[in-house]
Amino acid sequence: MGLDFQIDVNAKFRGAMLGGAVGDALGAPVEGHPMEKVRSVYSRGWEMIHGRYTDDTEMMIGIAESLIANKGFNGADMALKFIRNYNVKRGYGPGTKEVLRRIREGESWAEASEKLFGGKGSYGNGAAMRIAPVGLFYFDTTDMLWEIAYKTSNITHSHELGKAGAALQALAVALAVRGQKEDMLLKLKEVAKTDMYKGKVGKIKALLDESATEKMVISELGNGVAAFESVPTAIYSFLRAGNFKDSVTYAVSLGGDTDTIGAMTGAISGAYYGEAAIPKAWVERLEDGEKGRGYIVKLADDLCQVKLQLLQGRY
Ligand SMILES: [Mg+2]
């Protein structure tokens, strides 16, 4: 493994983690608003408004912390990291709030999420929005990536469509690290096990081929809080654009669950283009407190370091 490869991979890890946080913070001020309202808020250009990230990034941080500390997946520890980092002001969804409360009160991390929604579990995008570190850490092994993405997701989201969406998002990040943009859809379709996601991958391809309008994208792929209404939209936003900024501003401009679709698009794009492709003004405006941008960069570096050492057989 050459030094160039290591430097390149490190820049991609930073790109994915910072890119996710930046996309989250850019979408946060317009979360839940329709496309027209987003346009008016950002009518003077795409400037970062307050630079504060939301639950998406806070949970992404927890996943990275846990993968680093355990040199891989440890569910009990990951659940604990989610609970320790939990800040109600970050805008957590009701399902995740409930699961974390149950685990804090002693329920098993492996089962608490399965009791939600009458025993069906959640198919919200809360597992996909935070999954980037899994895509990074298992970028070279699709089988492991898939398995760990499911396990990570199941802590809070046990519905098949919630987990499958998160696994697809993780694989998109991994393919981006590998530089596979051209054949991304082919690879995603190969592993998509549910009809829902197979269908969505087909729709992404069709929309790319016909240079679709925003309205078509919203109606075919969605911009909502369900994993299947937002993960495909993020993948599409990455694929249609030629650079980081265009992909993320497009994702946020669609309205709806803008922080999450922004975060997921930013993670894929950042993993593909690397840290240097993220607009500097956005990074500089990103919050930099205890677990702000400096900490996120350090996590990306540590995650990369652990991964490279595992690849070299040092552990
Ligand atoms: Mg959020």
Coordinates of N, CA and C in Angstrom, one line a residue, residues 197-304:
Y197 N -36.1 -0.9 -3.1 CA -34.8 -0.2 -3.5 C -34.3 -0.6 -4.8
K198 N -34.6 -1.8 -5.3 CA -34.3 -2.1 -6.7 C -35.0 -1.2 -7.6
G199 N -36.3 -0.9 -7.3 CA -37.1 0.0 -8.1 C -36.6 1.4 -8.1
K200 N -36.2 1.8 -6.9 CA -35.7 3.2 -6.8 C -34.4 3.4 -7.5
V201 N -33.5 2.4 -7.5 CA -32.2 2.5 -8.2 C -32.5 2.6 -9.7
G202 N -33.5 1.9 -10.2 CA -33.9 2.0 -11.6 C -34.4 3.4 -11.9
K203 N -35.2 3.9 -11.0 CA -35.7 5.3 -11.2 C -34.6 6.4 -11.2
I204 N -33.6 6.2 -10.4 CA -32.4 7.1 -10.4 C -31.8 7.1 -11.8
K205 N -31.7 6.0 -12.4 CA -31.0 5.8 -13.7 C -31.9 6.6 -14.7
A206 N -33.2 6.3 -14.7 CA -34.1 6.9 -15.6 C -34.1 8.4 -15.5
L207 N -34.1 8.9 -14.3 CA -34.1 10.4 -14.1 C -32.8 11.0 -14.5
L208 N -31.7 10.3 -14.4 CA -30.4 10.9 -14.8 C -30.4 10.9 -16.4
D209 N -31.0 9.9 -17.0 CA -31.0 9.8 -18.4 C -31.8 10.9 -19.1
E210 N -32.9 11.3 -18.4 CA -33.8 12.2 -19.0 C -33.7 13.7 -18.5
S211 N -32.6 14.0 -17.8 CA -32.4 15.3 -17.2 C -33.7 15.8 -16.5
A212 N -34.1 15.1 -15.5 CA -35.4 15.4 -14.9 C -35.5 16.7 -14.2
T213 N -36.7 17.3 -14.1 CA -36.9 18.5 -13.3 C -36.9 18.1 -11.8
E214 N -36.8 19.2 -10.9 CA -36.9 18.9 -9.5 C -38.2 18.3 -9.1
K215 N -39.3 18.7 -9.7 CA -40.6 18.2 -9.3 C -40.7 16.7 -9.6
M216 N -40.1 16.3 -10.8 CA -40.1 14.9 -11.1 C -39.2 14.1 -10.1
V217 N -38.1 14.6 -9.7 CA -37.2 14.0 -8.7 C -38.0 13.8 -7.4
I218 N -38.6 14.9 -6.9 CA -39.4 14.8 -5.7 C -40.5 13.8 -5.7
S219 N -41.2 13.7 -6.9 CA -42.3 12.8 -6.9 C -41.8 11.3 -7.1
E220 N -40.8 11.1 -7.8 CA -40.3 9.7 -8.1 C -39.4 9.2 -7.0
L221 N -38.5 10.0 -6.5 CA -37.6 9.6 -5.4 C -38.0 10.0 -4.0
G222 N -38.6 11.2 -3.9 CA -39.0 11.7 -2.6 C -38.0 12.6 -2.0
N223 N -38.6 13.3 -0.9 CA -37.7 14.2 -0.1 C -38.2 14.1 1.3
G224 N -38.7 13.0 1.7 CA -39.3 12.8 3.0 C -38.4 12.1 4.1
V225 N -39.0 11.8 5.2 CA -38.2 11.2 6.3 C -38.1 9.7 6.3
A226 N -38.8 9.1 5.4 CA -38.6 7.6 5.2 C -37.3 7.3 4.5
A227 N -36.6 6.2 4.9 CA -35.3 6.0 4.2 C -35.5 5.8 2.7
F228 N -36.6 5.2 2.3 CA -36.7 5.0 0.8 C -37.2 6.2 0.1
E229 N -37.5 7.3 0.8 CA -37.9 8.6 0.2 C -36.7 9.6 0.3
S230 N -35.6 9.2 0.7 CA -34.5 10.1 0.9 C -33.1 9.6 0.5
V231 N -32.8 8.3 0.8 CA -31.5 7.7 0.4 C -31.4 7.8 -1.1
P232 N -32.3 7.3 -1.9 CA -32.2 7.4 -3.3 C -32.0 8.8 -3.8
T233 N -32.7 9.7 -3.2 CA -32.6 11.2 -3.6 C -31.1 11.7 -3.4
A234 N -30.5 11.2 -2.3 CA -29.1 11.6 -2.0 C -28.2 11.0 -3.0
I235 N -28.4 9.8 -3.4 CA -27.5 9.1 -4.4 C -27.7 9.8 -5.7
Y236 N -28.9 10.1 -6.0 CA -29.2 10.8 -7.3 C -28.5 12.2 -7.3
S237 N -28.6 12.9 -6.2 CA -28.0 14.3 -6.1 C -26.5 14.2 -6.3
F238 N -25.9 13.2 -5.8 CA -24.4 13.0 -6.0 C -24.2 12.7 -7.5
L239 N -24.9 11.8 -8.0 CA -24.6 11.3 -9.4 C -24.9 12.4 -10.5
R240 N -25.8 13.2 -10.2 CA -26.2 14.2 -11.3 C -25.2 15.4 -11.4
A241 N -24.5 15.6 -10.3 CA -23.6 16.8 -10.2 C -22.1 16.4 -10.6
G242 N -21.4 17.5 -10.9 CA -20.0 17.3 -11.2 C -19.0 17.7 -10.1
N243 N -19.6 18.2 -9.0 CA -18.7 18.6 -7.9 C -19.5 18.6 -6.6
F244 N -18.7 18.8 -5.5 CA -19.3 18.7 -4.2 C -20.4 19.7 -4.0
K245 N -20.1 21.0 -4.3 CA -21.0 22.1 -4.0 C -22.4 21.9 -4.8
D246 N -22.3 21.6 -6.0 CA -23.5 21.4 -6.8 C -24.4 20.3 -6.3
S247 N -23.7 19.2 -5.9 CA -24.5 18.0 -5.4 C -25.3 18.4 -4.1
V248 N -24.6 19.0 -3.2 CA -25.2 19.3 -1.9 C -26.3 20.5 -2.0
T249 N -26.0 21.5 -2.8 CA -27.0 22.6 -2.9 C -28.2 22.0 -3.6
Y250 N -28.0 21.1 -4.6 CA -29.2 20.5 -5.2 C -30.0 19.8 -4.2
A251 N -29.4 18.9 -3.5 CA -30.1 18.1 -2.5 C -30.9 18.9 -1.5
V252 N -30.3 20.0 -1.0 CA -31.0 20.9 -0.1 C -32.1 21.6 -0.8
S253 N -31.9 22.0 -2.0 CA -32.9 22.8 -2.7 C -34.2 22.1 -3.0
L254 N -34.2 20.8 -2.9 CA -35.4 20.0 -3.1 C -36.4 20.2 -1.9
G255 N -35.9 20.7 -0.8 CA -36.8 20.9 0.3 C -37.1 19.6 1.0
G256 N -38.0 19.6 2.0 CA -38.4 18.4 2.7 C -37.4 18.1 3.8
D257 N -36.9 16.9 3.9 CA -35.9 16.6 5.0 C -34.5 17.0 4.6
T258 N -34.3 18.3 4.5 CA -33.1 18.9 3.9 C -31.8 18.6 4.6
D259 N -31.9 18.6 6.0 CA -30.6 18.4 6.7 C -30.1 16.9 6.5
T260 N -31.0 16.0 6.5 CA -30.6 14.6 6.3 C -30.2 14.3 4.8
I261 N -31.0 14.8 3.9 CA -30.7 14.6 2.5 C -29.4 15.3 2.1
G262 N -29.2 16.5 2.7 CA -27.9 17.2 2.6 C -26.8 16.5 3.2
A263 N -27.0 15.9 4.4 CA -25.9 15.2 5.1 C -25.5 13.9 4.3
M264 N -26.5 13.2 3.8 CA -26.2 11.9 3.1 C -25.5 12.2 1.7
T265 N -26.0 13.3 1.0 CA -25.3 13.7 -0.2 C -23.9 14.1 0.0
G266 N -23.8 15.0 1.1 CA -22.4 15.5 1.4 C -21.4 14.4 1.8
A267 N -21.9 13.3 2.4 CA -21.0 12.2 2.8 C -20.6 11.5 1.6
I268 N -21.5 11.2 0.6 CA -21.1 10.5 -0.6 C -20.1 11.3 -1.4
S269 N -20.5 12.6 -1.6 CA -19.7 13.5 -2.4 C -18.4 13.7 -1.8
G270 N -18.3 13.9 -0.5 CA -17.1 14.2 0.2 C -16.2 13.0 0.1
A271 N -16.7 11.8 0.1 CA -16.0 10.5 0.0 C -15.4 10.4 -1.4
Y272 N -16.1 10.9 -2.4 CA -15.6 10.8 -3.8 C -14.6 11.9 -4.1
Y273 N -14.9 13.1 -3.8 CA -14.1 14.3 -4.2 C -13.0 14.6 -3.2
G274 N -13.2 14.2 -1.9 CA -12.2 14.5 -0.9 C -12.4 15.8 -0.2
E275 N -11.7 16.0 0.9 CA -11.9 17.2 1.7 C -11.7 18.5 1.0
A276 N -10.7 18.6 0.1 CA -10.4 19.8 -0.6 C -11.5 20.4 -1.5
A277 N -12.5 19.5 -1.8 CA -13.6 19.9 -2.7 C -14.7 20.6 -2.0
I278 N -14.7 20.5 -0.7 CA -15.7 21.2 0.1 C -15.4 22.7 0.2
P279 N -16.4 23.5 -0.2 CA -16.1 25.0 -0.1 C -15.6 25.4 1.3
K280 N -14.5 26.1 1.3 CA -13.8 26.5 2.5 C -14.7 27.4 3.4
A281 N -15.5 28.3 2.8 CA -16.4 29.1 3.6 C -17.4 28.3 4.4
W282 N -17.8 27.2 3.8 CA -18.8 26.4 4.5 C -18.1 25.7 5.7
V283 N -16.9 25.2 5.5 CA -16.2 24.5 6.6 C -15.8 25.5 7.7
E284 N -15.4 26.7 7.3 CA -15.0 27.7 8.3 C -16.2 28.1 9.2
R285 N -17.4 28.1 8.6 CA -18.6 28.5 9.3 C -19.2 27.4 10.2
L286 N -18.8 26.1 9.9 CA -19.3 25.0 10.7 C -18.9 25.1 12.1
E287 N -19.8 24.8 13.0 CA -19.5 25.0 14.5 C -18.2 24.3 14.8
D288 N -17.5 24.9 15.8 CA -16.2 24.3 16.2 C -16.0 24.2 17.7
G289 N -17.1 23.8 18.4 CA -17.0 23.6 19.8 C -16.3 22.2 20.1
E290 N -16.7 21.7 21.3 CA -16.1 20.4 21.8 C -16.1 19.3 20.7
K291 N -17.2 19.1 20.1 CA -17.3 18.1 19.1 C -17.7 18.7 17.7
G292 N -17.0 19.8 17.4 CA -17.3 20.5 16.2 C -16.3 20.1 15.1
R293 N -16.0 21.0 14.1 CA -15.3 20.5 12.9 C -13.9 20.0 13.2
G294 N -13.2 20.6 14.2 CA -11.9 20.1 14.5 C -11.9 18.6 15.0
Y295 N -12.9 18.4 15.8 CA -13.1 17.0 16.3 C -13.5 16.0 15.2
I296 N -14.4 16.5 14.3 CA -14.8 15.6 13.2 C -13.6 15.2 12.3
V297 N -12.8 16.2 12.1 CA -11.6 15.9 11.3 C -10.7 14.9 12.0
K298 N -10.5 15.1 13.3 CA -9.7 14.2 14.1 C -10.3 12.7 14.0
L299 N -11.6 12.7 14.1 CA -12.3 11.3 14.1 C -12.0 10.7 12.7
A300 N -12.1 11.5 11.6 CA -11.9 11.0 10.3 C -10.5 10.4 10.2
D301 N -9.5 11.2 10.8 CA -8.1 10.7 10.7 C -7.9 9.5 11.5
D302 N -8.5 9.4 12.7 CA -8.3 8.2 13.6 C -9.0 7.0 12.9
L303 N -10.2 7.2 12.4 CA -10.9 6.1 11.7 C -10.0 5.5 10.6
C304 N -9.4 6.5 9.8 CA -8.6 6.1 8.7 C -7.4 5.3 9.2

